[in-house]
């Protein structure tokens, strides 16, 4: 069964144009477009609403704001439309249930990685059970060959030893590295953020200021 459709608020630029209920209720997987006068792209004047489902809504709004403040288009009006449908982000990531995991090859601190995920309309990856953990570990291994640490959305910054997800819910499933030489967690109050090793999927606690690759998750 498909997840319940999310309703996001976007802005479209047009001259006294209104979208009918029939148009708004179309299947979100169907590609359809709307003419936006005064805001032509290099290739076309069409804005395909399917793009809203592919790029974060914030970026879409920024593009439209450029149209709004175009001095050549002073008579345009702004109105709100509902953009229906889930966020199909898994063309390059790994889909797991109603989640899409997506890896980013950019070095960021834990805080900056969290901010980047939110700016894209998601959050840092939060594997909540063995099934999600195994799927995520397999995906990470296929993306980052070798042994690379990758940020997860887990930390114990609020209270030592109390690991919480980014949404502040308590972590109940763990995949700490267990080894007679270097079992985890071992950083005490100094290492409060959690990373996954790309070679075996095990978790490590490490310094939150360390710059590493990171994983985001999106609702689909």
mmCIF file of C-alpha atoms in Angstrom:
data_model
loop_
_atom_site.group_PDB
_atom_site.id
_atom_site.type_symbol
_atom_site.label_atom_id
_atom_site.label_comp_id
_atom_site.label_asym_id
_atom_site.label_seq_id
_atom_site.Cartn_x
_atom_site.Cartn_y
_atom_site.Cartn_z
ATOM 1 C CA UNK A 1 0.000 0.000 0.000
ATOM 2 C CA UNK A 2 1.344 3.413 -0.904
ATOM 3 C CA UNK A 3 2.052 5.880 1.926
ATOM 4 C CA UNK A 4 -0.373 8.697 2.518
ATOM 5 C CA UNK A 5 0.361 11.635 0.281
ATOM 6 C CA UNK A 6 2.092 14.598 1.838
ATOM 7 C CA UNK A 7 0.884 18.067 0.965
ATOM 8 C CA UNK A 8 3.522 20.737 0.501
ATOM 9 C CA UNK A 9 2.919 24.415 -0.157
ATOM 10 C CA UNK A 10 4.625 25.885 -3.176
ATOM 11 C CA UNK A 11 4.308 29.055 -5.205
ATOM 12 C CA UNK A 12 3.616 29.379 -8.893
ATOM 13 C CA UNK A 13 3.901 32.520 -10.942
ATOM 14 C CA UNK A 14 1.212 33.221 -13.540
ATOM 15 C CA UNK A 15 -1.202 35.786 -14.927
ATOM 16 C CA UNK A 16 -4.610 35.078 -13.331
ATOM 17 C CA UNK A 17 -3.996 31.353 -13.760
ATOM 18 C CA UNK A 18 -5.665 28.798 -11.486
ATOM 19 C CA UNK A 19 -5.179 25.045 -11.308
ATOM 20 C CA UNK A 20 -8.347 22.957 -11.286
ATOM 21 C CA UNK A 21 -9.017 20.301 -8.644
ATOM 22 C CA UNK A 22 -8.756 17.697 -11.387
ATOM 23 C CA UNK A 23 -5.230 18.864 -12.207
ATOM 24 C CA UNK A 24 -4.108 18.981 -8.576
ATOM 25 C CA UNK A 25 -5.432 15.490 -7.906
ATOM 26 C CA UNK A 26 -3.497 13.857 -10.700
ATOM 27 C CA UNK A 27 -1.240 10.958 -9.877
ATOM 28 C CA UNK A 28 2.056 12.501 -8.641
ATOM 29 C CA UNK A 29 3.997 9.993 -10.716
ATOM 30 C CA UNK A 30 2.554 11.492 -13.893
ATOM 31 C CA UNK A 31 4.704 14.157 -15.491
ATOM 32 C CA UNK A 32 2.818 17.344 -16.168
ATOM 33 C CA UNK A 33 3.862 20.929 -16.621
ATOM 34 C CA UNK A 34 2.630 24.450 -16.143
ATOM 35 C CA UNK A 35 3.479 27.472 -18.282
ATOM 36 C CA UNK A 36 5.025 30.217 -16.189
ATOM 37 C CA UNK A 37 5.157 33.427 -18.241
ATOM 38 C CA UNK A 38 8.036 35.798 -17.714
ATOM 39 C CA UNK A 39 10.354 33.106 -16.377
ATOM 40 C CA UNK A 40 11.749 31.170 -19.347
ATOM 41 C CA UNK A 41 14.596 28.758 -18.919
ATOM 42 C CA UNK A 42 17.305 28.451 -21.542
ATOM 43 C CA UNK A 43 15.538 25.496 -23.098
ATOM 44 C CA UNK A 44 11.869 25.966 -22.349
ATOM 45 C CA UNK A 45 9.192 28.003 -20.579
ATOM 46 C CA UNK A 46 7.793 24.859 -18.989
ATOM 47 C CA UNK A 47 8.252 23.992 -15.344
ATOM 48 C CA UNK A 48 7.611 20.290 -14.800
ATOM 49 C CA UNK A 49 5.970 19.729 -11.446
ATOM 50 C CA UNK A 50 7.626 16.321 -11.185
ATOM 51 C CA UNK A 51 10.821 18.283 -10.578
ATOM 52 C CA UNK A 52 9.355 19.452 -7.289
ATOM 53 C CA UNK A 53 9.383 15.845 -6.146
ATOM 54 C CA UNK A 54 13.004 15.387 -7.193
ATOM 55 C CA UNK A 55 14.636 18.542 -5.872
ATOM 56 C CA UNK A 56 14.024 19.913 -2.361
ATOM 57 C CA UNK A 57 11.063 22.277 -2.168
ATOM 58 C CA UNK A 58 13.323 25.044 -0.840
ATOM 59 C CA UNK A 59 15.364 25.038 -4.038
ATOM 60 C CA UNK A 60 12.182 25.060 -6.114
ATOM 61 C CA UNK A 61 10.900 28.102 -4.258
ATOM 62 C CA UNK A 62 14.207 29.916 -4.734
ATOM 63 C CA UNK A 63 13.966 29.382 -8.474
ATOM 64 C CA UNK A 64 10.461 30.807 -8.500
ATOM 65 C CA UNK A 65 11.499 33.779 -6.370
ATOM 66 C CA UNK A 66 13.975 34.668 -9.101
ATOM 67 C CA UNK A 67 11.014 34.921 -11.442
ATOM 68 C CA UNK A 68 9.027 36.988 -8.974
ATOM 69 C CA UNK A 69 11.742 39.603 -8.639
ATOM 70 C CA UNK A 70 12.579 39.720 -12.326
ATOM 71 C CA UNK A 71 12.284 43.431 -13.174
ATOM 72 C CA UNK A 72 11.027 42.537 -16.655
ATOM 73 C CA UNK A 73 7.982 40.825 -15.154
ATOM 74 C CA UNK A 74 6.323 43.442 -12.942
ATOM 75 C CA UNK A 75 2.691 42.481 -13.481
ATOM 76 C CA UNK A 76 2.859 38.853 -12.429
ATOM 77 C CA UNK A 77 0.734 37.562 -9.569
ATOM 78 C CA UNK A 78 1.591 34.949 -6.968
ATOM 79 C CA UNK A 79 -0.755 32.298 -5.705
ATOM 80 C CA UNK A 80 -0.404 29.125 -3.687
ATOM 81 C CA UNK A 81 -0.868 25.634 -5.054
ATOM 82 C CA UNK A 82 -0.773 22.247 -3.394
ATOM 83 C CA UNK A 83 1.919 19.890 -4.605
ATOM 84 C CA UNK A 84 0.777 16.360 -3.897
ATOM 85 C CA UNK A 85 2.770 13.200 -3.566
ATOM 86 C CA UNK A 86 5.714 11.610 -1.780
ATOM 87 C CA UNK A 87 9.346 12.580 -2.283
ATOM 88 C CA UNK A 88 10.830 10.036 -4.757
ATOM 89 C CA UNK A 89 14.501 10.561 -3.956
ATOM 90 C CA UNK A 90 15.735 7.022 -4.414
ATOM 91 C CA UNK A 91 16.949 7.124 -7.991
ATOM 92 C CA UNK A 92 20.517 7.097 -6.666
ATOM 93 C CA UNK A 93 19.989 6.016 -3.063
ATOM 94 C CA UNK A 94 18.652 2.923 -1.303
ATOM 95 C CA UNK A 95 14.938 2.568 -0.592
ATOM 96 C CA UNK A 96 13.929 0.785 2.587
ATOM 97 C CA UNK A 97 10.230 0.738 3.408
ATOM 98 C CA UNK A 98 9.060 4.349 3.432
ATOM 99 C CA UNK A 99 12.620 5.664 3.724
ATOM 100 C CA UNK A 100 15.241 6.571 1.181
ATOM 101 C CA UNK A 101 18.886 6.598 2.279
ATOM 102 C CA UNK A 102 21.263 8.783 0.296
ATOM 103 C CA UNK A 103 25.042 9.099 0.797
ATOM 104 C CA UNK A 104 26.997 12.314 0.223
ATOM 105 C CA UNK A 105 30.699 12.452 -0.628
ATOM 106 C CA UNK A 106 31.345 15.710 1.190
ATOM 107 C CA UNK A 107 33.324 16.210 4.378
ATOM 108 C CA UNK A 108 31.224 17.833 7.090
ATOM 109 C CA UNK A 109 31.135 17.995 10.870
ATOM 110 C CA UNK A 110 28.209 16.266 12.545
ATOM 111 C CA UNK A 111 26.339 19.555 13.011
ATOM 112 C CA UNK A 112 26.949 20.692 9.438
ATOM 113 C CA UNK A 113 25.932 17.299 8.036
ATOM 114 C CA UNK A 114 22.676 17.520 9.988
ATOM 115 C CA UNK A 115 22.061 21.000 8.602
ATOM 116 C CA UNK A 116 22.783 19.875 5.024
ATOM 117 C CA UNK A 117 20.306 17.002 5.292
ATOM 118 C CA UNK A 118 17.607 19.334 6.612
ATOM 119 C CA UNK A 119 18.253 21.842 3.832
ATOM 120 C CA UNK A 120 17.603 19.040 1.342
ATOM 121 C CA UNK A 121 14.276 18.250 2.973
ATOM 122 C CA UNK A 122 15.446 15.231 4.968
ATOM 123 C CA UNK A 123 17.428 14.376 8.088
ATOM 124 C CA UNK A 124 20.518 12.377 8.981
ATOM 125 C CA UNK A 125 20.157 8.615 8.547
ATOM 126 C CA UNK A 126 18.600 6.875 11.555
ATOM 127 C CA UNK A 127 18.628 3.063 11.250
ATOM 128 C CA UNK A 128 16.055 1.952 13.828
ATOM 129 C CA UNK A 129 16.316 -1.828 13.628
ATOM 130 C CA UNK A 130 18.453 -4.667 12.291
ATOM 131 C CA UNK A 131 16.676 -4.703 8.935
ATOM 132 C CA UNK A 132 17.319 -1.016 8.287
ATOM 133 C CA UNK A 133 20.872 -1.301 9.602
ATOM 134 C CA UNK A 134 21.734 -4.193 7.286
ATOM 135 C CA UNK A 135 20.220 -2.449 4.259
ATOM 136 C CA UNK A 136 22.083 0.754 5.078
ATOM 137 C CA UNK A 137 25.380 -1.059 5.666
ATOM 138 C CA UNK A 138 25.083 -2.830 2.309
ATOM 139 C CA UNK A 139 24.350 0.456 0.546
ATOM 140 C CA UNK A 140 27.233 2.310 2.224
ATOM 141 C CA UNK A 141 29.670 -0.450 1.321
ATOM 142 C CA UNK A 142 28.639 -0.195 -2.337
ATOM 143 C CA UNK A 143 29.151 3.588 -2.362
ATOM 144 C CA UNK A 144 32.303 4.052 -0.278
ATOM 145 C CA UNK A 145 34.812 1.370 -1.189
ATOM 146 C CA UNK A 146 37.293 0.676 1.586
ATOM 147 C CA UNK A 147 37.048 1.741 5.208
ATOM 148 C CA UNK A 148 35.436 5.176 5.420
ATOM 149 C CA UNK A 149 33.570 6.532 8.466
ATOM 150 C CA UNK A 150 30.163 7.985 7.592
ATOM 151 C CA UNK A 151 27.973 10.051 9.905
ATOM 152 C CA UNK A 152 24.688 8.663 11.232
ATOM 153 C CA UNK A 153 22.006 10.742 12.962
ATOM 154 C CA UNK A 154 22.872 9.424 16.438
ATOM 155 C CA UNK A 155 24.603 11.092 19.411
ATOM 156 C CA UNK A 156 24.766 11.185 23.205
ATOM 157 C CA UNK A 157 25.471 14.908 23.540
ATOM 158 C CA UNK A 158 22.590 15.447 25.977
ATOM 159 C CA UNK A 159 23.628 12.782 28.445
ATOM 160 C CA UNK A 160 26.659 10.488 28.384
ATOM 161 C CA UNK A 161 25.655 6.985 27.346
ATOM 162 C CA UNK A 162 22.089 7.959 26.407
ATOM 163 C CA UNK A 163 22.081 7.678 22.625
ATOM 164 C CA UNK A 164 19.355 9.565 20.797
ATOM 165 C CA UNK A 165 18.404 9.895 17.159
ATOM 166 C CA UNK A 166 18.269 13.310 15.511
ATOM 167 C CA UNK A 167 14.529 13.461 16.244
ATOM 168 C CA UNK A 168 15.375 12.951 19.976
ATOM 169 C CA UNK A 169 13.860 9.450 20.158
ATOM 170 C CA UNK A 170 15.924 6.886 22.029
ATOM 171 C CA UNK A 171 18.100 4.415 20.117
ATOM 172 C CA UNK A 172 17.121 0.834 20.966
ATOM 173 C CA UNK A 173 19.107 -1.096 18.360
ATOM 174 C CA UNK A 174 22.908 -0.796 18.226
ATOM 175 C CA UNK A 175 25.592 -2.078 15.897
ATOM 176 C CA UNK A 176 28.724 -1.203 17.879
ATOM 177 C CA UNK A 177 32.030 -2.626 16.739
ATOM 178 C CA UNK A 178 33.043 -5.524 18.977
ATOM 179 C CA UNK A 179 36.716 -6.441 18.928
ATOM 180 C CA UNK A 180 39.174 -7.426 21.626
ATOM 181 C CA UNK A 181 41.443 -4.543 20.589
ATOM 182 C CA UNK A 182 38.935 -1.753 19.921
ATOM 183 C CA UNK A 183 35.371 -2.320 21.099
ATOM 184 C CA UNK A 184 32.983 0.614 20.811
ATOM 185 C CA UNK A 185 31.901 2.972 22.234
ATOM 186 C CA UNK A 186 35.174 3.949 23.861
ATOM 187 C CA UNK A 187 35.354 7.746 23.727
ATOM 188 C CA UNK A 188 33.578 8.635 26.952
ATOM 189 C CA UNK A 189 32.527 12.269 27.194
ATOM 190 C CA UNK A 190 34.933 13.295 24.432
ATOM 191 C CA UNK A 191 33.332 11.359 21.562
ATOM 192 C CA UNK A 192 29.595 11.974 21.417
ATOM 193 C CA UNK A 193 28.594 11.370 17.795
ATOM 194 C CA UNK A 194 28.180 8.094 15.930
ATOM 195 C CA UNK A 195 29.597 7.046 12.568
ATOM 196 C CA UNK A 196 29.236 3.881 10.520
ATOM 197 C CA UNK A 197 32.240 2.129 9.019
ATOM 198 C CA UNK A 198 31.747 1.639 5.285
ATOM 199 C CA UNK A 199 33.539 -1.716 5.133
ATOM 200 C CA UNK A 200 31.524 -3.682 7.711
ATOM 201 C CA UNK A 201 28.676 -1.383 8.838
ATOM 202 C CA UNK A 202 29.832 -1.299 12.470
ATOM 203 C CA UNK A 203 29.279 1.828 14.565
ATOM 204 C CA UNK A 204 31.954 3.957 16.203
ATOM 205 C CA UNK A 205 31.707 6.891 18.576
ATOM 206 C CA UNK A 206 33.885 9.795 17.520
ATOM 207 C CA UNK A 207 34.430 13.551 17.868
ATOM 208 C CA UNK A 208 31.449 15.523 16.581
ATOM 209 C CA UNK A 209 33.796 18.149 15.088
ATOM 210 C CA UNK A 210 35.466 15.590 12.854
ATOM 211 C CA UNK A 211 34.765 16.052 9.127
ATOM 212 C CA UNK A 212 33.422 12.968 7.369
ATOM 213 C CA UNK A 213 31.070 11.768 4.658
ATOM 214 C CA UNK A 214 27.446 11.557 5.765
ATOM 215 C CA UNK A 215 24.089 9.886 5.127
ATOM 216 C CA UNK A 216 20.679 11.494 4.836
ATOM 217 C CA UNK A 217 17.272 9.857 4.867
ATOM 218 C CA UNK A 218 14.065 11.063 3.226
ATOM 219 C CA UNK A 219 10.432 10.011 3.523
ATOM 220 C CA UNK A 220 9.071 8.399 0.363
#
